[in-house]
């Protein structure tokens, strides 16, 4: 076997095409847009290069056929917040051969060690965790936009090399036609009528305002999380500009109390229901096909990819009130049948309880895995959020 760093446009093409061989007969796999994958590894398109670096490899067998690929990367803002400085690996694909997988993992490990890393997480993204994050281990059906898909044997490849579960990730789906339960609707109406509360969806013409509101919620809601790190407003603005291309502004909601932002909710149509017909390409033909399928209302599912509530309002019912606002939007889109909440980590049981309370059923499980380079050091899973926060959510359900 021969492992080669991706340094040319020809090898970039090999890197992008390699998964098509693995999933050629798998109807559940949706090929991501090549441009979305490619943009992760270009410095002028990915802001994480400002505080990190990335590298890619492909593996060829003795017959010159590509049988595997991997990327390795690190983010200095986050890597050194762990007991062992931790980088990442992602975009992993391999034939069912442990020798191939071990060569990929070992090459990534050696490079990360030269960058000062002592552990690696995978499979993850060189960027935010909204997309390309986790190893699918249960629920091998067609995944929603941004949620990874892989074959069942991948878990064995990771575990055999030395990866262990750092945390589990769950995807929940609810039937939109069933709506919120009468109890939650009662809570939503009660919250909505209380003095000082207001709700509004994003206005893309005033994106700067909502970036600031998001930053305020983010700082308060995530500061108690393990390895919390600040987030650059430029990154959020870039994500916002990207989301403008993906979804209606009525898919993004904020809740305010006395004009102070206290909660937000963001979702996008499940573009995978269209992308599965485009084979990863963007050209004149695929654009026409995309517009045709969109006009036919091919998309019947939306994916909620992030929700945040400042601590003092968690478990207060503000979440139900936001869902009630969203219901009004979806009532005008009768072709939408499902709402997916993905993903939520097992370290965040309060959010699991919330998604269950609105009628969500668990449909997929993914893993974020970690490999310590020094196996003699103790392995620790991601810590659970503070129990008092969980108790508040439980109390709100009574």
Short mmCIF file of C-alpha atoms in Angstrom, two decimals:
data_model
loop_
_atom_site.label_atom_id
_atom_site.label_comp_id
_atom_site.label_asym_id
_atom_site.label_seq_id
_atom_site.Cartn_x
_atom_site.Cartn_y
_atom_site.Cartn_z
CA UNK A 1 0.00 0.00 0.00
CA UNK A 2 1.03 3.56 -0.64
CA UNK A 3 -0.28 6.55 1.35
CA UNK A 4 -0.01 9.94 -0.37
CA UNK A 5 -0.65 13.45 0.91
CA UNK A 6 -3.27 15.34 -1.08
CA UNK A 7 -1.30 18.17 -2.66
CA UNK A 8 -2.56 18.39 -6.25
CA UNK A 9 -5.90 18.95 -7.95
CA UNK A 10 -5.75 15.39 -9.28
CA UNK A 11 -5.39 13.97 -5.77
CA UNK A 12 -8.15 16.29 -4.54
CA UNK A 13 -10.39 14.68 -7.14
CA UNK A 14 -9.38 11.21 -5.93
CA UNK A 15 -10.15 12.26 -2.35
CA UNK A 16 -13.64 13.45 -3.33
CA UNK A 17 -14.50 10.45 -5.50
CA UNK A 18 -13.19 7.73 -3.19
CA UNK A 19 -16.47 7.28 -1.18
CA UNK A 20 -18.46 6.57 -4.35
CA UNK A 21 -16.76 3.16 -4.50
CA UNK A 22 -17.63 2.35 -0.88
CA UNK A 23 -21.30 3.30 -1.23
CA UNK A 24 -21.96 2.41 -4.87
CA UNK A 25 -24.70 -0.06 -3.89
CA UNK A 26 -25.96 1.69 -0.75
CA UNK A 27 -29.23 3.55 -1.33
CA UNK A 28 -28.97 5.31 2.05
CA UNK A 29 -25.80 7.26 1.29
CA UNK A 30 -26.14 10.80 -0.02
CA UNK A 31 -23.05 12.22 -1.69
CA UNK A 32 -22.29 15.68 -0.24
CA UNK A 33 -21.63 18.49 -2.65
CA UNK A 34 -17.98 18.31 -3.69
CA UNK A 35 -17.66 22.07 -3.23
CA UNK A 36 -18.77 21.85 0.40
CA UNK A 37 -16.14 19.22 1.20
CA UNK A 38 -13.48 20.98 -0.83
CA UNK A 39 -14.11 24.31 0.92
CA UNK A 40 -13.18 22.79 4.29
CA UNK A 41 -9.58 22.41 3.09
CA UNK A 42 -9.03 25.81 1.49
CA UNK A 43 -7.61 28.57 3.64
CA UNK A 44 -9.56 31.34 1.96
CA UNK A 45 -12.86 29.56 2.64
CA UNK A 46 -12.40 28.13 6.14
CA UNK A 47 -11.73 30.53 9.00
CA UNK A 48 -10.43 27.74 11.23
CA UNK A 49 -7.10 27.96 9.40
CA UNK A 50 -6.55 31.22 11.29
CA UNK A 51 -6.02 29.22 14.48
CA UNK A 52 -5.30 25.72 13.18
CA UNK A 53 -4.17 23.58 10.28
CA UNK A 54 -5.34 20.56 8.28
CA UNK A 55 -3.89 17.90 6.01
CA UNK A 56 -5.30 15.06 3.88
CA UNK A 57 -4.13 11.68 2.61
CA UNK A 58 -5.35 8.95 0.29
CA UNK A 59 -4.22 5.30 0.24
CA UNK A 60 -3.65 3.22 -2.89
CA UNK A 61 -3.37 -0.55 -2.98
CA UNK A 62 -0.81 -2.49 -5.02
CA UNK A 63 -3.03 -2.20 -8.10
CA UNK A 64 -3.15 1.60 -7.85
CA UNK A 65 -6.78 1.70 -6.65
CA UNK A 66 -7.69 4.20 -3.94
CA UNK A 67 -8.94 2.22 -0.93
CA UNK A 68 -9.04 4.84 1.81
CA UNK A 69 -8.81 8.49 2.77
CA UNK A 70 -8.53 10.62 5.92
CA UNK A 71 -7.97 14.20 7.05
CA UNK A 72 -6.22 15.36 10.22
CA UNK A 73 -6.48 18.81 11.79
CA UNK A 74 -6.24 20.78 14.99
CA UNK A 75 -7.79 23.95 16.38
CA UNK A 76 -5.43 25.70 18.81
CA UNK A 77 -8.35 27.50 20.47
CA UNK A 78 -9.80 24.19 21.62
CA UNK A 79 -6.97 21.63 21.51
CA UNK A 80 -5.24 22.85 24.65
CA UNK A 81 -8.37 23.03 26.80
CA UNK A 82 -8.20 19.25 27.37
CA UNK A 83 -5.91 17.35 29.76
CA UNK A 84 -4.18 16.03 26.65
CA UNK A 85 -3.94 18.50 23.74
CA UNK A 86 -6.42 17.03 21.27
CA UNK A 87 -6.63 17.27 17.51
CA UNK A 88 -9.06 15.58 15.17
CA UNK A 89 -9.50 13.26 12.23
CA UNK A 90 -12.38 13.25 9.82
CA UNK A 91 -13.66 12.58 6.32
CA UNK A 92 -12.52 9.02 6.94
CA UNK A 93 -13.48 6.39 4.40
CA UNK A 94 -12.01 2.91 4.03
CA UNK A 95 -12.64 -0.49 2.58
CA UNK A 96 -13.31 -3.17 5.19
CA UNK A 97 -9.64 -3.80 5.90
CA UNK A 98 -8.09 -3.03 9.28
CA UNK A 99 -4.63 -2.72 7.71
CA UNK A 100 -5.84 0.16 5.53
CA UNK A 101 -7.59 1.86 8.45
CA UNK A 102 -4.58 1.47 10.75
CA UNK A 103 -2.28 3.05 8.15
CA UNK A 104 -4.64 6.02 7.85
CA UNK A 105 -5.00 6.46 11.62
CA UNK A 106 -1.30 6.03 12.29
CA UNK A 107 -0.32 8.56 9.63
CA UNK A 108 -2.77 11.07 11.08
CA UNK A 109 -1.51 10.39 14.60
CA UNK A 110 2.14 10.95 13.62
CA UNK A 111 1.32 14.28 11.97
CA UNK A 112 -0.76 15.43 14.95
CA UNK A 113 2.09 14.55 17.30
CA UNK A 114 4.39 16.87 15.35
CA UNK A 115 1.84 19.62 16.03
CA UNK A 116 1.94 19.02 19.78
CA UNK A 117 -1.18 16.88 20.07
CA UNK A 118 -1.47 13.97 22.51
CA UNK A 119 -4.90 12.68 21.44
CA UNK A 120 -7.29 12.80 18.52
CA UNK A 121 -11.08 12.88 18.23
CA UNK A 122 -12.92 11.41 15.31
CA UNK A 123 -14.60 11.37 13.03
CA UNK A 124 -15.18 15.12 13.35
CA UNK A 125 -15.13 18.26 11.24
CA UNK A 126 -12.45 20.91 10.75
CA UNK A 127 -14.96 23.55 11.71
CA UNK A 128 -18.13 23.80 13.77
CA UNK A 129 -19.95 20.63 14.80
CA UNK A 130 -23.11 21.45 12.84
CA UNK A 131 -22.07 19.10 10.03
CA UNK A 132 -19.66 16.22 9.35
CA UNK A 133 -19.50 15.16 13.00
CA UNK A 134 -19.75 11.65 14.43
CA UNK A 135 -19.66 7.97 13.54
CA UNK A 136 -23.03 6.37 12.80
CA UNK A 137 -23.57 3.21 14.88
CA UNK A 138 -27.36 2.88 14.96
CA UNK A 139 -30.09 3.96 12.56
CA UNK A 140 -28.54 3.08 9.20
CA UNK A 141 -31.11 4.92 7.11
CA UNK A 142 -30.76 7.99 4.91
CA UNK A 143 -29.44 10.72 7.19
CA UNK A 144 -30.48 14.37 7.19
CA UNK A 145 -28.38 17.16 5.68
CA UNK A 146 -25.05 17.48 7.49
CA UNK A 147 -25.37 14.25 9.48
CA UNK A 148 -22.67 11.73 8.52
CA UNK A 149 -23.44 8.31 7.11
CA UNK A 150 -21.09 5.33 7.11
CA UNK A 151 -21.19 1.54 6.95
CA UNK A 152 -21.54 -0.55 10.16
CA UNK A 153 -18.00 -1.97 10.00
CA UNK A 154 -16.48 1.48 10.50
CA UNK A 155 -17.04 1.22 14.26
CA UNK A 156 -14.84 -1.89 14.39
CA UNK A 157 -12.08 -0.12 12.44
CA UNK A 158 -12.05 2.76 14.92
CA UNK A 159 -12.27 0.65 18.08
CA UNK A 160 -9.62 -1.84 17.00
CA UNK A 161 -7.12 0.98 16.48
CA UNK A 162 -7.77 2.35 19.97
CA UNK A 163 -10.60 4.86 19.74
CA UNK A 164 -13.07 4.91 22.63
CA UNK A 165 -16.44 6.62 22.97
CA UNK A 166 -16.02 10.20 24.20
CA UNK A 167 -19.74 10.94 23.92
CA UNK A 168 -22.81 9.68 22.12
CA UNK A 169 -24.92 11.81 19.78
CA UNK A 170 -28.64 11.28 19.20
CA UNK A 171 -31.00 12.34 16.43
CA UNK A 172 -34.71 12.68 17.20
CA UNK A 173 -37.62 13.03 14.79
CA UNK A 174 -41.20 14.15 15.37
CA UNK A 175 -44.31 14.00 13.22
CA UNK A 176 -45.19 17.61 12.39
CA UNK A 177 -48.87 16.77 11.75
CA UNK A 178 -49.24 15.63 15.38
CA UNK A 179 -48.14 19.02 16.61
CA UNK A 180 -47.26 19.92 20.19
CA UNK A 181 -49.11 18.25 23.02
CA UNK A 182 -52.00 20.20 24.63
CA UNK A 183 -49.91 20.57 27.77
CA UNK A 184 -46.99 22.16 25.90
CA UNK A 185 -49.34 24.40 23.91
CA UNK A 186 -50.82 25.58 27.21
CA UNK A 187 -47.33 26.39 28.50
CA UNK A 188 -46.48 28.13 25.21
CA UNK A 189 -49.61 30.34 25.35
CA UNK A 190 -48.94 31.16 28.98
CA UNK A 191 -45.33 32.20 28.29
CA UNK A 192 -46.30 34.18 25.19
CA UNK A 193 -48.82 36.26 27.13
CA UNK A 194 -46.55 37.06 30.06
CA UNK A 195 -45.30 40.65 30.20
CA UNK A 196 -41.86 41.25 28.77
CA UNK A 197 -41.72 38.23 26.44
CA UNK A 198 -41.46 38.61 22.70
CA UNK A 199 -40.54 36.37 19.76
CA UNK A 200 -39.23 37.18 16.30
CA UNK A 201 -37.69 35.41 13.38
CA UNK A 202 -34.44 36.55 11.80
CA UNK A 203 -34.45 39.33 9.25
CA UNK A 204 -31.50 38.64 6.94
CA UNK A 205 -31.36 42.34 6.07
CA UNK A 206 -30.35 43.01 9.66
CA UNK A 207 -28.08 39.99 10.16
CA UNK A 208 -25.60 41.92 12.30
CA UNK A 209 -28.18 42.43 15.06
CA UNK A 210 -28.94 38.72 15.28
CA UNK A 211 -25.25 37.82 15.30
CA UNK A 212 -24.87 40.00 18.41
CA UNK A 213 -27.99 38.46 20.00
CA UNK A 214 -26.69 34.97 19.26
CA UNK A 215 -23.30 35.81 20.76
CA UNK A 216 -24.95 36.98 23.98
CA UNK A 217 -27.00 33.78 24.30
CA UNK A 218 -24.01 31.63 23.34
CA UNK A 219 -21.76 33.12 26.02
CA UNK A 220 -24.35 32.56 28.74
CA UNK A 221 -25.70 29.20 27.63
CA UNK A 222 -22.40 27.45 26.88
CA UNK A 223 -19.96 28.94 29.35
CA UNK A 224 -20.60 26.10 31.83
CA UNK A 225 -19.96 23.43 29.19
CA UNK A 226 -16.80 21.36 29.23
CA UNK A 227 -13.98 23.02 27.27
CA UNK A 228 -16.03 26.12 26.50
CA UNK A 229 -14.19 28.41 24.10
CA UNK A 230 -15.10 31.77 22.74
CA UNK A 231 -16.43 32.05 19.21
CA UNK A 232 -15.41 34.69 16.73
CA UNK A 233 -18.33 36.91 15.58
CA UNK A 234 -16.82 36.75 12.09
CA UNK A 235 -17.32 32.97 12.12
CA UNK A 236 -20.96 33.39 13.16
CA UNK A 237 -21.53 36.00 10.48
CA UNK A 238 -20.00 33.67 7.90
CA UNK A 239 -22.28 30.85 9.08
CA UNK A 240 -25.25 33.23 8.91
CA UNK A 241 -24.40 34.18 5.34
CA UNK A 242 -24.14 30.49 4.48
CA UNK A 243 -27.50 29.74 6.11
CA UNK A 244 -29.16 32.47 4.05
CA UNK A 245 -28.61 30.21 1.07
CA UNK A 246 -30.08 27.18 2.84
CA UNK A 247 -33.29 28.25 4.52
CA UNK A 248 -36.10 30.75 4.85
CA UNK A 249 -35.47 33.40 7.50
CA UNK A 250 -38.65 32.19 9.25
CA UNK A 251 -36.71 29.02 10.14
CA UNK A 252 -34.59 31.00 12.64
CA UNK A 253 -36.26 32.31 15.81
CA UNK A 254 -35.21 34.34 18.83
CA UNK A 255 -36.97 34.79 22.16
CA UNK A 256 -36.53 37.97 24.19
CA UNK A 257 -37.33 38.98 27.75
CA UNK A 258 -37.47 42.71 28.35
CA UNK A 259 -35.73 43.07 24.98
CA UNK A 260 -32.81 40.89 26.09
CA UNK A 261 -32.13 37.77 23.96
CA UNK A 262 -32.72 34.62 26.03
CA UNK A 263 -33.19 31.79 23.50
CA UNK A 264 -32.79 30.91 19.84
CA UNK A 265 -33.74 28.07 17.51
CA UNK A 266 -32.35 27.35 14.04
CA UNK A 267 -33.30 24.78 11.43
CA UNK A 268 -32.87 24.10 7.74
CA UNK A 269 -34.74 22.04 5.16
CA UNK A 270 -33.29 18.56 4.73
CA UNK A 271 -31.46 19.29 1.50
CA UNK A 272 -30.28 15.68 1.36
CA UNK A 273 -33.70 14.81 -0.07
CA UNK A 274 -32.62 16.74 -3.17
CA UNK A 275 -28.85 16.25 -3.03
CA UNK A 276 -29.31 12.48 -3.36
CA UNK A 277 -30.27 13.18 -7.00
CA UNK A 278 -27.30 15.47 -7.82
CA UNK A 279 -24.25 13.18 -7.35
CA UNK A 280 -22.26 15.87 -5.55
CA UNK A 281 -22.05 18.21 -8.54
CA UNK A 282 -22.99 21.84 -9.13
CA UNK A 283 -23.39 22.60 -12.81
CA UNK A 284 -26.11 23.93 -15.10
CA UNK A 285 -27.89 20.58 -15.28
CA UNK A 286 -27.80 19.99 -11.51
CA UNK A 287 -29.02 23.52 -10.80
CA UNK A 288 -32.00 23.02 -13.11
CA UNK A 289 -32.68 19.67 -11.47
CA UNK A 290 -32.37 21.23 -8.03
CA UNK A 291 -34.87 23.97 -8.83
CA UNK A 292 -37.27 21.46 -10.37
CA UNK A 293 -37.17 19.14 -7.33
CA UNK A 294 -37.53 22.05 -4.94
CA UNK A 295 -40.57 23.32 -6.84
CA UNK A 296 -42.08 19.82 -6.63
CA UNK A 297 -41.87 20.03 -2.81
CA UNK A 298 -39.47 17.10 -2.69
CA UNK A 299 -38.24 18.18 0.73
CA UNK A 300 -40.62 16.95 3.44
CA UNK A 301 -38.34 17.18 6.47
CA UNK A 302 -36.55 19.98 8.31
CA UNK A 303 -33.56 19.61 10.58
CA UNK A 304 -33.15 21.61 13.78
CA UNK A 305 -29.38 21.84 14.18
CA UNK A 306 -28.99 24.18 17.14
CA UNK A 307 -31.00 25.54 20.04
CA UNK A 308 -29.79 27.61 22.95
CA UNK A 309 -31.37 28.97 26.13
CA UNK A 310 -29.62 31.10 28.75
CA UNK A 311 -29.41 29.23 32.08
CA UNK A 312 -31.96 31.26 34.07
CA UNK A 313 -34.64 30.51 31.46
CA UNK A 314 -33.87 26.83 30.94
CA UNK A 315 -36.85 24.68 31.89
CA UNK A 316 -39.11 27.73 32.11
CA UNK A 317 -41.26 26.81 29.12
CA UNK A 318 -39.58 29.28 26.77
CA UNK A 319 -38.65 26.33 24.55
CA UNK A 320 -42.31 25.39 24.09
CA UNK A 321 -43.15 28.96 23.19
CA UNK A 322 -40.51 28.95 20.44
CA UNK A 323 -41.84 25.65 19.06
CA UNK A 324 -45.32 27.18 18.99
CA UNK A 325 -44.03 30.05 16.86
CA UNK A 326 -42.40 27.56 14.55
CA UNK A 327 -45.61 25.56 14.24
CA UNK A 328 -47.32 28.58 12.73
CA UNK A 329 -44.66 28.69 10.01
CA UNK A 330 -44.90 24.98 9.23
CA UNK A 331 -48.71 25.12 9.07
CA UNK A 332 -48.24 27.19 5.91
CA UNK A 333 -45.97 24.48 4.48
CA UNK A 334 -48.23 21.39 4.54
CA UNK A 335 -45.73 19.36 2.51
CA UNK A 336 -43.38 19.36 5.54
CA UNK A 337 -44.06 16.17 7.49
CA UNK A 338 -41.10 15.66 9.83
CA UNK A 339 -38.91 17.75 12.09
CA UNK A 340 -35.54 16.32 13.12
CA UNK A 341 -33.56 17.47 16.14
CA UNK A 342 -29.94 16.60 15.51
CA UNK A 343 -27.79 16.24 17.13
CA UNK A 344 -27.87 16.23 20.97
CA UNK A 345 -25.05 14.73 23.04
CA UNK A 346 -25.50 12.32 25.92
CA UNK A 347 -23.70 14.92 28.05
CA UNK A 348 -26.79 17.12 27.63
CA UNK A 349 -29.71 15.08 29.03
CA UNK A 350 -31.82 18.18 29.64
CA UNK A 351 -32.00 18.75 25.88
CA UNK A 352 -32.80 15.09 25.35
CA UNK A 353 -35.73 15.47 27.75
CA UNK A 354 -36.91 18.53 25.84
CA UNK A 355 -36.87 16.78 22.47
CA UNK A 356 -38.69 13.82 23.96
CA UNK A 357 -41.28 16.10 25.55
CA UNK A 358 -42.24 17.64 22.19
CA UNK A 359 -42.79 14.20 20.66
CA UNK A 360 -39.36 13.37 19.31
CA UNK A 361 -38.38 9.73 18.86
CA UNK A 362 -34.74 8.64 18.72
CA UNK A 363 -33.87 7.51 15.18
CA UNK A 364 -30.06 7.52 15.04
CA UNK A 365 -27.03 7.24 17.31
CA UNK A 366 -23.57 8.51 16.42
CA UNK A 367 -20.33 8.52 18.39
CA UNK A 368 -17.64 11.09 18.89
CA UNK A 369 -14.61 8.94 19.66
CA UNK A 370 -11.24 9.74 21.20
CA UNK A 371 -7.86 8.03 20.94
CA UNK A 372 -5.18 8.84 23.52
CA UNK A 373 -1.69 8.52 22.08
CA UNK A 374 -0.41 7.37 25.49
CA UNK A 375 -2.72 4.50 26.40
CA UNK A 376 -1.40 4.43 29.98
CA UNK A 377 -3.16 7.70 30.72
CA UNK A 378 -6.72 7.50 32.11
CA UNK A 379 -9.52 7.89 29.59
CA UNK A 380 -12.38 10.18 30.60
CA UNK A 381 -15.70 10.63 28.83
CA UNK A 382 -17.27 14.04 28.28
CA UNK A 383 -18.79 15.20 31.59
CA UNK A 384 -22.56 15.43 32.04
CA UNK A 385 -24.02 18.89 32.47
CA UNK A 386 -24.86 19.96 36.01
CA UNK A 387 -27.68 17.91 37.55
CA UNK A 388 -29.55 20.95 38.87
CA UNK A 389 -30.12 22.10 35.29
CA UNK A 390 -31.58 18.67 34.44
CA UNK A 391 -33.87 18.80 37.48
CA UNK A 392 -35.33 22.10 36.32
CA UNK A 393 -36.34 20.58 33.00
CA UNK A 394 -37.90 17.58 34.75
CA UNK A 395 -39.90 19.88 37.00
CA UNK A 396 -41.25 21.79 33.98
CA UNK A 397 -42.62 18.53 32.55
CA UNK A 398 -44.81 17.82 35.60
#
